[in-house]
PDB file of C-alpha atoms in Angstrom:
ATOM      1  CA  MET E   1       0.000   0.000   0.000  1.00 55.00           C
ATOM      2  CA  CYS E   2       1.448   3.374  -0.957  1.00 64.00           C
ATOM      3  CA  LYS E   3       1.799   6.181   1.567  1.00 62.00           C
ATOM      4  CA  ILE E   4      -1.187   8.190   0.258  1.00 62.00           C
ATOM      5  CA  ALA E   5      -3.505   5.180   0.157  1.00 58.00           C
ATOM      6  CA  ARG E   6      -2.484   4.243   3.710  1.00 60.00           C
ATOM      7  CA  ARG E   7      -3.211   7.796   4.873  1.00 56.00           C
ATOM      8  CA  LEU E   8      -6.646   7.821   3.208  1.00 50.00           C
ATOM      9  CA  PHE E   9      -7.483   4.443   4.730  1.00 55.00           C
ATOM     10  CA  THR E  10      -6.458   5.703   8.182  1.00 53.00           C
ATOM     11  CA  LEU E  11      -8.548   8.873   7.825  1.00 49.00           C
ATOM     12  CA  LYS E  12     -11.557   6.871   6.658  1.00 52.00           C
ATOM     13  CA  TYR E  13     -11.161   4.454   9.591  1.00 51.00           C
ATOM     14  CA  LEU E  14     -10.799   7.300  12.103  1.00 47.00           C
ATOM     15  CA  SER E  15     -13.877   9.035  10.668  1.00 52.00           C
ATOM     16  CA  LYS E  16     -15.918   5.868  11.129  1.00 53.00           C
ATOM     17  CA  GLN E  17     -14.662   5.564  14.704  1.00 52.00           C
ATOM     18  CA  ALA E  18     -15.612   9.185  15.416  1.00 53.00           C
ATOM     19  CA  ILE E  19     -19.112   8.598  14.029  1.00 49.00           C
ATOM     20  CA  MET E  20     -19.529   5.486  16.176  1.00 55.00           C
ATOM     21  CA  ARG E  21     -18.386   7.314  19.326  1.00 60.00           C
ATOM     22  CA  SER E  22     -20.624  10.320  18.675  1.00 55.00           C
ATOM     23  CA  GLY E  23     -23.828   8.297  18.531  1.00 57.00           C
ATOM     24  CA  GLY E  24     -23.705   6.950  15.003  1.00 52.00           C
ATOM     25  CA  MET E  25     -24.739   8.195  11.635  1.00 50.00           C
ATOM     26  CA  LYS E  26     -28.102   9.474  12.911  1.00 51.00           C
ATOM     27  CA  ARG E  27     -26.269  12.079  14.994  1.00 52.00           C
ATOM     28  CA  VAL E  28     -24.185  13.172  11.992  1.00 48.00           C
ATOM     29  CA  ILE E  29     -27.343  13.565   9.892  1.00 48.00           C
ATOM     30  CA  GLU E  30     -28.995  15.544  12.717  1.00 55.00           C
ATOM     31  CA  MET E  31     -26.065  17.958  12.801  1.00 58.00           C
ATOM     32  CA  GLN E  32     -26.370  18.407   9.045  1.00 65.00           C
ATOM     33  CA  ASN E  33     -29.965  19.539   9.611  1.00 81.00           C
ATOM     34  CA  THR E  34     -28.964  22.327  11.979  1.00 90.00           C
ATOM     35  CA  LEU E  35     -28.575  25.953  11.040  1.00 93.00           C
ATOM     36  CA  ASN E  36     -26.483  28.679  12.586  1.00 92.00           C
ATOM     37  CA  GLU E  37     -28.014  31.997  13.593  1.00 93.00           C
ATOM     38  CA  ARG E  38     -27.520  33.646  10.202  1.00 94.00           C
ATOM     39  CA  GLU E  39     -28.850  30.648   8.257  1.00 95.00           C
ATOM     40  CA  ALA E  40     -31.876  30.312  10.562  1.00 95.00           C
ATOM     41  CA  GLY E  41     -32.625  34.008  10.159  1.00 95.00           C
ATOM     42  CA  LYS E  42     -32.477  33.689   6.395  1.00 95.00           C
ATOM     43  CA  TYR E  43     -34.724  30.603   6.556  1.00 95.00           C
ATOM     44  CA  LEU E  44     -37.300  32.544   8.594  1.00 95.00           C
ATOM     45  CA  GLY E  45     -36.884  35.835   6.733  1.00 95.00           C
ATOM     46  CA  VAL E  46     -35.530  37.784   9.712  1.00 96.00           C
ATOM     47  CA  SER E  47     -32.086  38.980  10.724  1.00 96.00           C
ATOM     48  CA  ALA E  48     -29.763  37.243  13.162  1.00 95.00           C
ATOM     49  CA  ALA E  49     -30.239  40.266  15.448  1.00 96.00           C
ATOM     50  CA  VAL E  50     -33.994  39.596  15.593  1.00 96.00           C
ATOM     51  CA  LEU E  51     -33.299  35.982  16.570  1.00 96.00           C
ATOM     52  CA  ARG E  52     -31.001  37.222  19.355  1.00 95.00           C
ATOM     53  CA  LEU E  53     -33.728  39.563  20.616  1.00 97.00           C
ATOM     54  CA  TRP E  54     -36.310  36.775  20.547  1.00 96.00           C
ATOM     55  CA  ARG E  55     -33.961  34.480  22.493  1.00 94.00           C
ATOM     56  CA  ALA E  56     -33.339  37.200  25.095  1.00 94.00           C
ATOM     57  CA  ASP E  57     -37.116  37.673  25.497  1.00 95.00           C
ATOM     58  CA  GLY E  58     -37.777  33.920  25.650  1.00 92.00           C
ATOM     59  CA  LYS E  59     -39.603  34.025  22.320  1.00 92.00           C
ATOM     60  CA  GLY E  60     -38.822  32.584  18.941  1.00 93.00           C
ATOM     61  CA  PRO E  61     -38.057  29.053  17.792  1.00 96.00           C
ATOM     62  CA  ARG E  62     -36.368  26.418  19.923  1.00 94.00           C
ATOM     63  CA  HIS E  63     -32.583  26.506  19.832  1.00 94.00           C
ATOM     64  CA  PHE E  64     -29.611  24.918  21.528  1.00 91.00           C
ATOM     65  CA  LYS E  65     -26.068  25.940  22.296  1.00 88.00           C
ATOM     66  CA  ALA E  66     -23.409  23.789  20.683  1.00 81.00           C
ATOM     67  CA  GLY E  67     -20.713  25.436  22.755  1.00 81.00           C
ATOM     68  CA  GLU E  68     -20.435  28.459  24.986  1.00 84.00           C
ATOM     69  CA  LYS E  69     -21.553  30.932  22.323  1.00 83.00           C
ATOM     70  CA  LEU E  70     -22.468  28.833  19.285  1.00 88.00           C
ATOM     71  CA  VAL E  71     -26.255  28.821  18.872  1.00 91.00           C
ATOM     72  CA  ARG E  72     -27.867  26.307  16.539  1.00 93.00           C
ATOM     73  CA  TYR E  73     -31.405  25.755  15.291  1.00 94.00           C
ATOM     74  CA  ARG E  74     -32.803  22.446  14.071  1.00 93.00           C
ATOM     75  CA  ARG E  75     -34.701  22.771  10.821  1.00 93.00           C
ATOM     76  CA  VAL E  76     -37.618  20.722  12.235  1.00 93.00           C
ATOM     77  CA  ASP E  77     -37.920  23.171  15.151  1.00 94.00           C
ATOM     78  CA  LEU E  78     -38.033  26.105  12.753  1.00 95.00           C
ATOM     79  CA  ASP E  79     -40.715  24.359  10.693  1.00 94.00           C
ATOM     80  CA  SER E  80     -42.743  23.567  13.838  1.00 93.00           C
ATOM     81  CA  TRP E  81     -42.462  27.151  15.003  1.00 94.00           C
ATOM     82  CA  ILE E  82     -43.728  28.394  11.625  1.00 94.00           C
ATOM     83  CA  GLU E  83     -46.592  25.853  11.630  1.00 92.00           C
ATOM     84  CA  ALA E  84     -47.689  26.969  15.116  1.00 91.00           C
ATOM     85  CA  ARG E  85     -48.018  30.546  13.854  1.00 89.00           C
ATOM     86  CA  LEU E  86     -50.027  29.900  10.711  1.00 88.00           C
ATOM     87  CA  SER E  87     -53.405  31.563  10.766  1.00 84.00           C
ATOM     88  CA  GLU E  88     -56.604  29.874   9.719  1.00 79.00           C
ATOM     89  CA  PRO E  89     -57.962  30.994   6.366  1.00 77.00           C
ATOM     90  CA  SER E  90     -60.673  33.578   6.756  1.00 74.00           C
ATOM     91  CA  VAL E  91     -64.128  32.784   5.479  1.00 72.00           C
ATOM     92  CA  THR E  92     -65.592  35.445   3.228  1.00 71.00           C
ATOM     93  CA  ARG E  93     -69.312  35.686   2.578  1.00 66.00           C
TER      94      ARG E  93
END
């Protein structure tokens, strides 16, 4: 096995080990479905500053901190938050 092939094999093996330790592939897919503050704001049509204000007021969509300052939003939580705010169609006569 050449040096490059050995290195690629080692990286691939270590990546698999990291996935197994972190809770498996489901956890990796979940992290791919998370958005940072800017991306979540764009998804909702508001600025990141508005999201920060909502968080400070205890409003807005569910979020979690993936570190001391890193805020993340799951796409399903954003969708649920939008669904909860949809109004019923008005009936015109």
